[in-house]
mmCIF file of C-alpha atoms and ligand atoms in Angstrom:
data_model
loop_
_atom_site.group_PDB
_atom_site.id
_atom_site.type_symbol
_atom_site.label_atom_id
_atom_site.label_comp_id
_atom_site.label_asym_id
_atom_site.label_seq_id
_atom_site.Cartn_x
_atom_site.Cartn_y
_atom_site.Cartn_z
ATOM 1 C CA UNK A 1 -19.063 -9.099 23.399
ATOM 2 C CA UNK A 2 -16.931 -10.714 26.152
ATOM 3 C CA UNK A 3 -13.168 -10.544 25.509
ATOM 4 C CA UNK A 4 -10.990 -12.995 27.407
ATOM 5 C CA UNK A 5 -6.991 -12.188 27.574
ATOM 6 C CA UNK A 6 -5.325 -14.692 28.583
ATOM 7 C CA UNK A 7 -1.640 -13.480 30.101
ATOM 8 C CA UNK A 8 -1.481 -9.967 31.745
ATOM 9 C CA UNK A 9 1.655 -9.110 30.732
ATOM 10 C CA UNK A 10 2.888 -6.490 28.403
ATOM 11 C CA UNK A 11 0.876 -7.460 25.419
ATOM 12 C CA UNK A 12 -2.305 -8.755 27.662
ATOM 13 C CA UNK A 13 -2.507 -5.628 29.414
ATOM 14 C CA UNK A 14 -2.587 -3.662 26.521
ATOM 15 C CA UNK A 15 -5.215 -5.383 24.456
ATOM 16 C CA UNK A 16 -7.367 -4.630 27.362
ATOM 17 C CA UNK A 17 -6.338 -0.941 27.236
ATOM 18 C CA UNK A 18 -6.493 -0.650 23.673
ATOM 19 C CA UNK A 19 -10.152 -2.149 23.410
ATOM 20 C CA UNK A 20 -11.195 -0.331 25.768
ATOM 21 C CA UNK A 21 -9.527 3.313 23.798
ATOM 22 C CA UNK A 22 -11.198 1.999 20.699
ATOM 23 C CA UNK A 23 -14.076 3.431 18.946
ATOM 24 C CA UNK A 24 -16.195 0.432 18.769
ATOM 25 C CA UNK A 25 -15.739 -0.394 22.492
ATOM 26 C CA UNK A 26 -19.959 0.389 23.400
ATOM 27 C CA UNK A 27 -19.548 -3.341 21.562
ATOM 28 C CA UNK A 28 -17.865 -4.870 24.635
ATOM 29 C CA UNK A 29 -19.587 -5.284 28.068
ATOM 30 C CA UNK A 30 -16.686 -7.325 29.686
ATOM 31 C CA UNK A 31 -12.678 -7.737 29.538
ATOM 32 C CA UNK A 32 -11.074 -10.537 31.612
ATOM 33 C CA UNK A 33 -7.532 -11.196 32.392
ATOM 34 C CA UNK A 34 -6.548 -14.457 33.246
ATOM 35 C CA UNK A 35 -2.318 -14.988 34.117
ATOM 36 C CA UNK A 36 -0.658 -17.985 36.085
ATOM 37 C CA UNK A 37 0.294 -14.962 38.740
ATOM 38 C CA UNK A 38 -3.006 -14.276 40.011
ATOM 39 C CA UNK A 39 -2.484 -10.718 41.633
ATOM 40 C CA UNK A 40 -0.611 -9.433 38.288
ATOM 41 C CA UNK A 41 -3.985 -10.208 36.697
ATOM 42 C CA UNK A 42 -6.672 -8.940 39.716
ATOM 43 C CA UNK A 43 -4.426 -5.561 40.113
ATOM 44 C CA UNK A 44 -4.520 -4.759 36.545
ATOM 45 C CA UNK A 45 -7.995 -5.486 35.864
ATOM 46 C CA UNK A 46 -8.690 -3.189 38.652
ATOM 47 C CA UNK A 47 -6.494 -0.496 37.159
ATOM 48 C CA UNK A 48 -7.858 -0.772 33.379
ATOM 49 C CA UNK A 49 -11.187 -0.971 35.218
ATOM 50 C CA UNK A 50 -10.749 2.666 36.226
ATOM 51 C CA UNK A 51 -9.027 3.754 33.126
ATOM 52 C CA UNK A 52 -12.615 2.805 31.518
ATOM 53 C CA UNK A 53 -14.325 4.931 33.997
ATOM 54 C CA UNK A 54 -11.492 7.597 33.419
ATOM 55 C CA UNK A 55 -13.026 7.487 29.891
ATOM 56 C CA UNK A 56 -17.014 6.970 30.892
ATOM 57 C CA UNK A 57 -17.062 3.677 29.630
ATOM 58 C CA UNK A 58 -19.297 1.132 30.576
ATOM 59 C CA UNK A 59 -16.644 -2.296 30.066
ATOM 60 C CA UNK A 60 -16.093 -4.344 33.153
ATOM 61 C CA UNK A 61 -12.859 -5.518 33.752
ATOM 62 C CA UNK A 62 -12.154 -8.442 35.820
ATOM 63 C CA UNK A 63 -9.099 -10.540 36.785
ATOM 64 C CA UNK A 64 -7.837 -13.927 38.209
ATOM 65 C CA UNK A 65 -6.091 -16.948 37.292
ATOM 66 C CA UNK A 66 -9.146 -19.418 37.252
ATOM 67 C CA UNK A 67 -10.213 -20.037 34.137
ATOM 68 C CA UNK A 68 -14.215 -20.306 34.854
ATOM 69 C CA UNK A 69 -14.238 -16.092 34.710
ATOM 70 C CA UNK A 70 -14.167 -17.523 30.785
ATOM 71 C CA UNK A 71 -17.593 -19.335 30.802
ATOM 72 C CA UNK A 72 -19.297 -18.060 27.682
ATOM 73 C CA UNK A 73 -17.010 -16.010 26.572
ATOM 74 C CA UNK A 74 -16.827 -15.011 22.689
ATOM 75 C CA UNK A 75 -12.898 -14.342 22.001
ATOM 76 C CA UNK A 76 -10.063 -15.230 24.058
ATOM 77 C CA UNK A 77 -6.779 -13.786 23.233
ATOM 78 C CA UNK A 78 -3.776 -15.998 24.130
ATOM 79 C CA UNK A 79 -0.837 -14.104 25.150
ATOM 80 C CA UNK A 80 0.941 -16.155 27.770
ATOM 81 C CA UNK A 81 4.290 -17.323 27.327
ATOM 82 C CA UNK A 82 7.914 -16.363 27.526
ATOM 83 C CA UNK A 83 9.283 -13.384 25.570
ATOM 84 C CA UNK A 84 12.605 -13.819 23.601
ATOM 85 C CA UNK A 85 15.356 -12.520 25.289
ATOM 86 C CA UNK A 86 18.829 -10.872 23.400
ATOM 87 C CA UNK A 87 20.395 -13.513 21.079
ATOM 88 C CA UNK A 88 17.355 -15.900 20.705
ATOM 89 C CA UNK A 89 14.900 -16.670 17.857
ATOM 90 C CA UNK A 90 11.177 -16.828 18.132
ATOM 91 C CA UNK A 91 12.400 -20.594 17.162
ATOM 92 C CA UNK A 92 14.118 -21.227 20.872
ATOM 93 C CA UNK A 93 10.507 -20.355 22.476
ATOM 94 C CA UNK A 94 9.063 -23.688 21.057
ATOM 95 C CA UNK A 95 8.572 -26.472 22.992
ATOM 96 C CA UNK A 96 8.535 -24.208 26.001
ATOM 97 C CA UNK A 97 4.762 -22.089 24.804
ATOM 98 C CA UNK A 98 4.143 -24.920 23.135
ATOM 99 C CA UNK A 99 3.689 -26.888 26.232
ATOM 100 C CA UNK A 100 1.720 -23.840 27.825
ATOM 101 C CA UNK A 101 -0.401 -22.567 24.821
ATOM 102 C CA UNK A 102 -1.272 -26.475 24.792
ATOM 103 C CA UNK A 103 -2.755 -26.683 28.157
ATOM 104 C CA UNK A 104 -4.133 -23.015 27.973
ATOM 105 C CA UNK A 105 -6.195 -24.170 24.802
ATOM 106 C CA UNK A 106 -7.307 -27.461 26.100
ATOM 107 C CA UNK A 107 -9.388 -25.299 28.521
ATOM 108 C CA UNK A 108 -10.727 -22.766 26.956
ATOM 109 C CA UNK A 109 -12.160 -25.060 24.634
ATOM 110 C CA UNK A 110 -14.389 -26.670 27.899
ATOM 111 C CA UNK A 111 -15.090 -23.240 29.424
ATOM 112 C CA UNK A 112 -15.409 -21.083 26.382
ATOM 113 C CA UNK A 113 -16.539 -23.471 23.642
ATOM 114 C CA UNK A 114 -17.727 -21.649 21.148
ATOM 115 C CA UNK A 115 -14.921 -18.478 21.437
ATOM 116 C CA UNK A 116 -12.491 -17.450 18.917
ATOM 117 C CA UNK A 117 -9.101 -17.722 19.590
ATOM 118 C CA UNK A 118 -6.589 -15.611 18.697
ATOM 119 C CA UNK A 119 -2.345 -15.825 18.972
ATOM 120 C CA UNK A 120 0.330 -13.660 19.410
ATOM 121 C CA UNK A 121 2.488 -15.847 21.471
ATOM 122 C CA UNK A 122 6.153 -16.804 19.674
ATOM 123 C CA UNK A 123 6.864 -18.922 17.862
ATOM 124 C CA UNK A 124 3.630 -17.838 16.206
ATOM 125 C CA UNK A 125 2.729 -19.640 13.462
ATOM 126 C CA UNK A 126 3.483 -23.453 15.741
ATOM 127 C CA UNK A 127 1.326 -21.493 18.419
ATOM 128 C CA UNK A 128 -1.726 -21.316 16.054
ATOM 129 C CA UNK A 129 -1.173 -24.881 14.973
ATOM 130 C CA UNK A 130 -0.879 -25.732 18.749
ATOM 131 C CA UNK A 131 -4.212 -24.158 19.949
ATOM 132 C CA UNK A 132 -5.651 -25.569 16.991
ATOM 133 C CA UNK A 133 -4.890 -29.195 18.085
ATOM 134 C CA UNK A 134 -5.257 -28.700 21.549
ATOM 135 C CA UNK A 135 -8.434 -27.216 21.497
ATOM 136 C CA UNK A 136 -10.001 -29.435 19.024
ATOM 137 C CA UNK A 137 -11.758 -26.206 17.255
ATOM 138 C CA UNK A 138 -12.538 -26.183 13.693
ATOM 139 C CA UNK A 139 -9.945 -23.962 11.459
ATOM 140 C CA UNK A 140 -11.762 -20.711 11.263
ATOM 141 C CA UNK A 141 -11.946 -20.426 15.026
ATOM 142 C CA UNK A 142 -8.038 -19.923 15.382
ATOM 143 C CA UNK A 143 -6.160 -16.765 14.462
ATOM 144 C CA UNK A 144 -2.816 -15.186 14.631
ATOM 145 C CA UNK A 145 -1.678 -12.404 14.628
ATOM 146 C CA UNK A 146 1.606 -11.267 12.734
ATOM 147 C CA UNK A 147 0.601 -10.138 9.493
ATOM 148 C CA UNK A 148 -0.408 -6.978 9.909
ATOM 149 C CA UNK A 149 2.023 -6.297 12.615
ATOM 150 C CA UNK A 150 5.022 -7.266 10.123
ATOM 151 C CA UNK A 151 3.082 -5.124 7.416
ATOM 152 C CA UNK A 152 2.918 -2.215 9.700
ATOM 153 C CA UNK A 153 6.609 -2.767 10.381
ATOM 154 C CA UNK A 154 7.157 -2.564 6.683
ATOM 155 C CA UNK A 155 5.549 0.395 5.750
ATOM 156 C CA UNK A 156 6.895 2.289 8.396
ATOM 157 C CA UNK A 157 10.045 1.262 6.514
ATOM 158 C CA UNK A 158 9.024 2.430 3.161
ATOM 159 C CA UNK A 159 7.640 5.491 4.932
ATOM 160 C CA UNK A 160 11.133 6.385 6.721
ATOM 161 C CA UNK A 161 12.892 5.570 2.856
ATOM 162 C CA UNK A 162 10.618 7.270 0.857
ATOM 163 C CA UNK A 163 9.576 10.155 2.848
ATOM 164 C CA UNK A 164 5.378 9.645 2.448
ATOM 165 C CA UNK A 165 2.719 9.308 5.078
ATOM 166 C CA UNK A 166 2.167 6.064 6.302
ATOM 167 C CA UNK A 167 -1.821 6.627 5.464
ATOM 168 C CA UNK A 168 -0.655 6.969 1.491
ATOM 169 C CA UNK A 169 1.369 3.409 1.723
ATOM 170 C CA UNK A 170 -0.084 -0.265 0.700
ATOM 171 C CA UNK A 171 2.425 -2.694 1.914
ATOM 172 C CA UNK A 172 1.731 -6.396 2.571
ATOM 173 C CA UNK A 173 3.595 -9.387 4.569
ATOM 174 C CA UNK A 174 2.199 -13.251 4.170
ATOM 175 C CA UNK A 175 3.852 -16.491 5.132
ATOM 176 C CA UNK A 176 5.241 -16.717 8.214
ATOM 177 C CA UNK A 177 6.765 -15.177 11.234
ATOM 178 C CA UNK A 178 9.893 -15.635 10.705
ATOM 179 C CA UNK A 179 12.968 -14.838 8.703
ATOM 180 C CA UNK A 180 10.945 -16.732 5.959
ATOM 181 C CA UNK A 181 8.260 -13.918 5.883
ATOM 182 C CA UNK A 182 7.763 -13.028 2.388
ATOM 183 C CA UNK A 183 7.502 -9.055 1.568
ATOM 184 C CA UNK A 184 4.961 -9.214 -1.659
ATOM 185 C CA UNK A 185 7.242 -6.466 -3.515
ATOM 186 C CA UNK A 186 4.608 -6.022 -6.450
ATOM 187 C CA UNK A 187 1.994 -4.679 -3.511
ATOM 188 C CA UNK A 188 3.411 -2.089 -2.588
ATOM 189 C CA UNK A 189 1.741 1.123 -3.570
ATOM 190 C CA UNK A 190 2.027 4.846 -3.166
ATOM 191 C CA UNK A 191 -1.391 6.554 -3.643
ATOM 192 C CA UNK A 192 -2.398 3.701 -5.555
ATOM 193 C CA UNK A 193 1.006 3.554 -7.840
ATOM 194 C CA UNK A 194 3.296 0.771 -7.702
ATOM 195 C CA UNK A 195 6.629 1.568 -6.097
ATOM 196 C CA UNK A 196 9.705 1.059 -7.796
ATOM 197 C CA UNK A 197 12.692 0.073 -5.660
ATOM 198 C CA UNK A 198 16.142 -0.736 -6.272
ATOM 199 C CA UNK A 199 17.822 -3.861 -5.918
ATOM 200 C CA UNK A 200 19.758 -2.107 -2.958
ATOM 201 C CA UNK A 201 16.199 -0.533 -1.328
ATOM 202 C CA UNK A 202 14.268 -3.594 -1.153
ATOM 203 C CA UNK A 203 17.241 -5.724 0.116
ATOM 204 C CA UNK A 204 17.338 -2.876 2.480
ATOM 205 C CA UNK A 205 13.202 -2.547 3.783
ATOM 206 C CA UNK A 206 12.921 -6.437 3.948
ATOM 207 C CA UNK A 207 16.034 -6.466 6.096
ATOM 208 C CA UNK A 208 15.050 -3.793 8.301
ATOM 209 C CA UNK A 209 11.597 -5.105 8.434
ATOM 210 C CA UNK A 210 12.800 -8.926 9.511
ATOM 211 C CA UNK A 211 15.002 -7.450 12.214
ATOM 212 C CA UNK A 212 12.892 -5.200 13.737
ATOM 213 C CA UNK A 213 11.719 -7.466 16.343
ATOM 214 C CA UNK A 214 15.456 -8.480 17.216
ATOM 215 C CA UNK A 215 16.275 -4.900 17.228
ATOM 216 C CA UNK A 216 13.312 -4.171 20.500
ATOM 217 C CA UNK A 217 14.883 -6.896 21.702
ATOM 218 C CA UNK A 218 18.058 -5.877 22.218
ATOM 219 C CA UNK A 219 16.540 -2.170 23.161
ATOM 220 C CA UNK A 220 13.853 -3.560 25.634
ATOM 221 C CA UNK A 221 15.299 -6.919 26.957
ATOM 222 C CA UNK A 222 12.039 -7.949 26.236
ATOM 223 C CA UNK A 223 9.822 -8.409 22.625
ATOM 224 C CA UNK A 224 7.815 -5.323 21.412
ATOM 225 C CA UNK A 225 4.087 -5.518 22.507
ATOM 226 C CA UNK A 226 2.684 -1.800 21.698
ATOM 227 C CA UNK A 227 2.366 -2.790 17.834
ATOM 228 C CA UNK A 228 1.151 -6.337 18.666
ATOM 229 C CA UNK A 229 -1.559 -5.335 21.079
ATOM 230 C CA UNK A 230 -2.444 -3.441 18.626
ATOM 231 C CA UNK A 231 -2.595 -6.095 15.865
ATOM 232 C CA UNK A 232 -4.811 -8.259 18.043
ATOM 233 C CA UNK A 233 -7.210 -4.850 18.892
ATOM 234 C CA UNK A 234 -7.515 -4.130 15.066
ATOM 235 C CA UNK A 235 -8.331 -8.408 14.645
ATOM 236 C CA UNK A 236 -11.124 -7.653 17.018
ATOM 237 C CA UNK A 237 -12.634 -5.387 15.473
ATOM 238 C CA UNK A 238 -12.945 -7.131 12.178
ATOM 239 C CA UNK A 239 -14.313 -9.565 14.226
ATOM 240 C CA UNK A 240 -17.358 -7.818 15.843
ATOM 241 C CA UNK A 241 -17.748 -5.101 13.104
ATOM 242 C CA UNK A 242 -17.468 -7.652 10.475
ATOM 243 C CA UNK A 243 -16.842 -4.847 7.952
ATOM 244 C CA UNK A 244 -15.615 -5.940 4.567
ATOM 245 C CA UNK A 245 -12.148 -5.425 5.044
ATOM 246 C CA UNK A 246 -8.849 -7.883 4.480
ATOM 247 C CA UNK A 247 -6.233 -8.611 6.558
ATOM 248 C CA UNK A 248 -3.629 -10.583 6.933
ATOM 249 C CA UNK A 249 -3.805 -13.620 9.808
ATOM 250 C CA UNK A 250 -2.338 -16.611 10.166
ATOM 251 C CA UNK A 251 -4.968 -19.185 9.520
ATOM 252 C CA UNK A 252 -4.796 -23.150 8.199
ATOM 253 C CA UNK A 253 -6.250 -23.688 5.482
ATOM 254 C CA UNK A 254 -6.422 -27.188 4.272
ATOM 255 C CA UNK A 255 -2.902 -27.662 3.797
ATOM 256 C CA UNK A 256 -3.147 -27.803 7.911
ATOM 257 C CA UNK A 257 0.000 -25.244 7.865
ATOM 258 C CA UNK A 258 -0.493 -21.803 9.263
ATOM 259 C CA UNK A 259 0.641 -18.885 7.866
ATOM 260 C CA UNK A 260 -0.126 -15.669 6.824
ATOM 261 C CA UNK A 261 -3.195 -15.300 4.752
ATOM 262 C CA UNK A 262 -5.300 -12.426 2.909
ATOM 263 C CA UNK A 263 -8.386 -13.119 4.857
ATOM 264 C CA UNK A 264 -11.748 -11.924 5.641
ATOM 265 C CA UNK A 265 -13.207 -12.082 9.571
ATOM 266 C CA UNK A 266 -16.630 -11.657 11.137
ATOM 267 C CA UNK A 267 -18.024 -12.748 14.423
ATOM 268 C CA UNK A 268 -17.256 -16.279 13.585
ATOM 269 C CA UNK A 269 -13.359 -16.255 13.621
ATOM 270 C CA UNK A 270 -12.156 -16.233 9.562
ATOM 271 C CA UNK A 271 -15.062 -16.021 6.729
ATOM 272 C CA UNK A 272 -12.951 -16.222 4.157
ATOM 273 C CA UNK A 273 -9.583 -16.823 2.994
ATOM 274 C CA UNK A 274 -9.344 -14.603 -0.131
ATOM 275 C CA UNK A 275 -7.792 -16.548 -3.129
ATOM 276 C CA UNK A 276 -3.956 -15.194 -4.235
ATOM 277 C CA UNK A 277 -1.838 -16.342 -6.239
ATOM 278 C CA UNK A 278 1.404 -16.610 -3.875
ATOM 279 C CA UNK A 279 4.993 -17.663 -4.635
ATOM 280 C CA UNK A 280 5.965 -21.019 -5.966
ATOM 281 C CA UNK A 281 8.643 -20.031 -1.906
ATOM 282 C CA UNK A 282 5.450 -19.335 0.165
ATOM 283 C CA UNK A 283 4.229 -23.288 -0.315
ATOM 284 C CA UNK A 284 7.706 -24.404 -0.562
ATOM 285 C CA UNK A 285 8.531 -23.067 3.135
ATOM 286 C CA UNK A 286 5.269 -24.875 4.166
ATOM 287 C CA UNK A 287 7.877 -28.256 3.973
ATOM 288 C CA UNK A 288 10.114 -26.877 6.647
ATOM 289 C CA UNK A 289 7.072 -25.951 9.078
ATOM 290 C CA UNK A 290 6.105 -29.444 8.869
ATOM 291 C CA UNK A 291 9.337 -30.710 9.527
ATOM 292 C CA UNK A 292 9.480 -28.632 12.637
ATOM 293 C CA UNK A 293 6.015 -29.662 13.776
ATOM 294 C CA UNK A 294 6.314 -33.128 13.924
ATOM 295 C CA UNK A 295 9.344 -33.314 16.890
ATOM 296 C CA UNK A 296 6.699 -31.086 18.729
ATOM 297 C CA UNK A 297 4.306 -33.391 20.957
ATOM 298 C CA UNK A 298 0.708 -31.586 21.211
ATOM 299 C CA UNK A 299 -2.023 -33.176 23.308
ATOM 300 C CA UNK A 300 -4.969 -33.229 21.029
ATOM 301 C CA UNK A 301 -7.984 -33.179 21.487
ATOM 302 C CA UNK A 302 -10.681 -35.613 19.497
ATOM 303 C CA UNK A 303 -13.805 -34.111 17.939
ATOM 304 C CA UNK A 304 -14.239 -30.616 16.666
ATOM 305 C CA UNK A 305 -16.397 -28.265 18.599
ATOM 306 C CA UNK A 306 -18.988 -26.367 16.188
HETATM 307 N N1 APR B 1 -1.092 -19.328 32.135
HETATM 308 C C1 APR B 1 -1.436 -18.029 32.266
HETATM 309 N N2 APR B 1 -0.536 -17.035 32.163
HETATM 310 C C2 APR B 1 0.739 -17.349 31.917
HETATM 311 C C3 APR B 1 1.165 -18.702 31.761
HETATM 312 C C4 APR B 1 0.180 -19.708 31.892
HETATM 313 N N3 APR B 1 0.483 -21.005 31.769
HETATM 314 N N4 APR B 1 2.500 -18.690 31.523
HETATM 315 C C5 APR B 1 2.885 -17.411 31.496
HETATM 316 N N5 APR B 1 1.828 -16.601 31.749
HETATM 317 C C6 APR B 1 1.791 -15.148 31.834
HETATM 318 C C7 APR B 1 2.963 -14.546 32.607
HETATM 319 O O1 APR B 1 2.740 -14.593 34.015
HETATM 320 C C8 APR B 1 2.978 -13.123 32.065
HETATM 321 O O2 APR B 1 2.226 -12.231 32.869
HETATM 322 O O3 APR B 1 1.926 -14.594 30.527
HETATM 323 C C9 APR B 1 2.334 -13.231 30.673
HETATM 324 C C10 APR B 1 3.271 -12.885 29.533
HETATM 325 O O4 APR B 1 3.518 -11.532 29.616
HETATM 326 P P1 APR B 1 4.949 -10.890 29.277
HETATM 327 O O5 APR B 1 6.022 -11.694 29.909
HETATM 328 O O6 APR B 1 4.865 -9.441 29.569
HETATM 329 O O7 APR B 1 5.069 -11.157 27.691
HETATM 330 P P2 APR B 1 4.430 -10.320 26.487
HETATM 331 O O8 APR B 1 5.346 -9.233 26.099
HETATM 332 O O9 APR B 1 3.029 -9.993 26.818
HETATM 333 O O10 APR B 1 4.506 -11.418 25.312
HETATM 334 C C11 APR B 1 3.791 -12.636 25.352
HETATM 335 O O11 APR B 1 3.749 -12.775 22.944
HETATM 336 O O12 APR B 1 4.906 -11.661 21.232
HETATM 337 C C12 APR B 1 4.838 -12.805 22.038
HETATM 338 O O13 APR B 1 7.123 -13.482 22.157
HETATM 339 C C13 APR B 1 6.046 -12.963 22.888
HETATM 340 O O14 APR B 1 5.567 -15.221 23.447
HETATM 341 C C14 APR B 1 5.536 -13.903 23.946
HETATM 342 C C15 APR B 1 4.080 -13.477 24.125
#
């Protein structure tokens, strides 16, 4: 497998590092990193080429800012953009990414044509919709990831309240990434057992869990991007292992909003997007994403790419 990152930034960078950490990474022969500022992306190439060595691995890692170091590749990761800084939403970032994840998708749809691509740039869920337009690919062929990132955030939450190992805890965030992000409350399990919260606990975990990427905001001066590297290294590896696993991406379905979904991936972007019955809210939101959509001009492109 050939893994394209495009942005080699804080999240970009390590994607690369965390592929090439992971236990399935004899699967990947190649890593590129592709940013605007070409020498960002040539000098750390070069270093997470010898981190691979460091670990005896046999992943090349190369770097530049011309897209044609793409050609052929199977999954390109779009990270580029600008970060929130103190004080703004994910919101603010909008037309600004939009613009860029626009133009970023519109080529790797010529030089990587048959690739999966997969989001983490903010606002997320408009980014997805974005590189979905702009590259003209068909629905399962765009991911993004949030889901499991805001899960993770929760759980750490319930872990921190309730004193148990994160390992023990089944916690689950759909819809979208964004204050709106609904916290399923009756899937969340201990050991397999339903947890029972109070009124005052819940308010409390879905709280904590909406603010926690404000909160590395204000910390960092910049957005977390340990936990979503992550997020995008665990997508990949549903994606090449193709084990029978859900998680939650944002994907369009035929609504043509994206949000998070339960869904199933293999080497074809998403399989499946398992059926659940969500709240009479989660399809009620999907009215305010389209309002936002539609003052958002995306250059599309015409026919769908198999
Ligand atoms: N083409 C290629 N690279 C670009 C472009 C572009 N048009 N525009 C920006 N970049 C690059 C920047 O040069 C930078 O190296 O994208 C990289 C972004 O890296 P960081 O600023 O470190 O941001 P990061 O923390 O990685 O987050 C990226 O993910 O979670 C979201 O909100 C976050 O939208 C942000 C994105």
């Amino acid at each position: 497998m050939k893994i394209g990152i495009i942005g080699a930034g804080n999240i970009g960078a390590n994607v690369a590092y965390g592929l090439i950490c992971s236990e399935f990474s004899d699967k990947i022969s190649q890593i590129a990193l592709v940013d605007i500022v070409e020498n960002l992306a040539i000098g750390k190439a070069l270093d997470l080429s010898h981190a691979s060595a460091v670990f005896e691995k046999d992943i090349k890692v190369i770097g530049g800012s011309d897209y044609a170091i793409l050609s052929g590749y199977d999954i390109v990761v779009i990270t580029a953009g600008q970060t929130r800084k103190a004080g703004q939403s994910r919101e603010d970032l909008l037309k600004i990414n939009a613009k860029i994840v626009a133009e970023i998708s519109a080529k790797i749809a010529n030089i990587a044509p048959n690739s999966v691509i997969i989001l983490v740039t903010n606002p997320l869920d408009f980014m997805v919709y974005t590189a979905y337009k702009s590259s003209g690919f068909p629905k399962n062929r765009i991911i993004g990831m949030a889901g499991e990132l805001d899960s993770a955030r929760l759980k750490c939450e319930i872990s921190n309240l309730k004193n148990e190992k994160i390992s023990h805890i089944k916690a689950s965030v759909v819809g979208f990434h964004n204050d709106k992000m609904e916290i399923l409350k009756d899937e969340i399990f201990i050991d397999n057992k339903k947890v029972e919260f109070s009124g005052k606990e819940f308010d409390e975990i879905s709280q904590n869990t909406k603010n926690c990427g404000p909160k590395i905001v204000n910390l960092l001066g910049t957005s977390a991007f340990l936990a979503p590297a992550s997020g995008i290294v665990k997508i990949i590896k549903q994606i090449i292992t193709e084990e029978d696993k859900t998680l939650i991406c944002s994907v369009i379905d035929e609504s043509e909003v994206p949000c998070g979904r339960f869904v199933k991936l293999g080497k074809f972007g998403v399989k499946e997007i398992v059926k659940f019955n969500y709240s009479q809210n989660f399809t009620q939101n999907f009215a305010y994403f389209k309002e936002k959509i539609k003052n958002i001009e995306i250059k599309t492109q015409n026919k769908e790419t198999k």
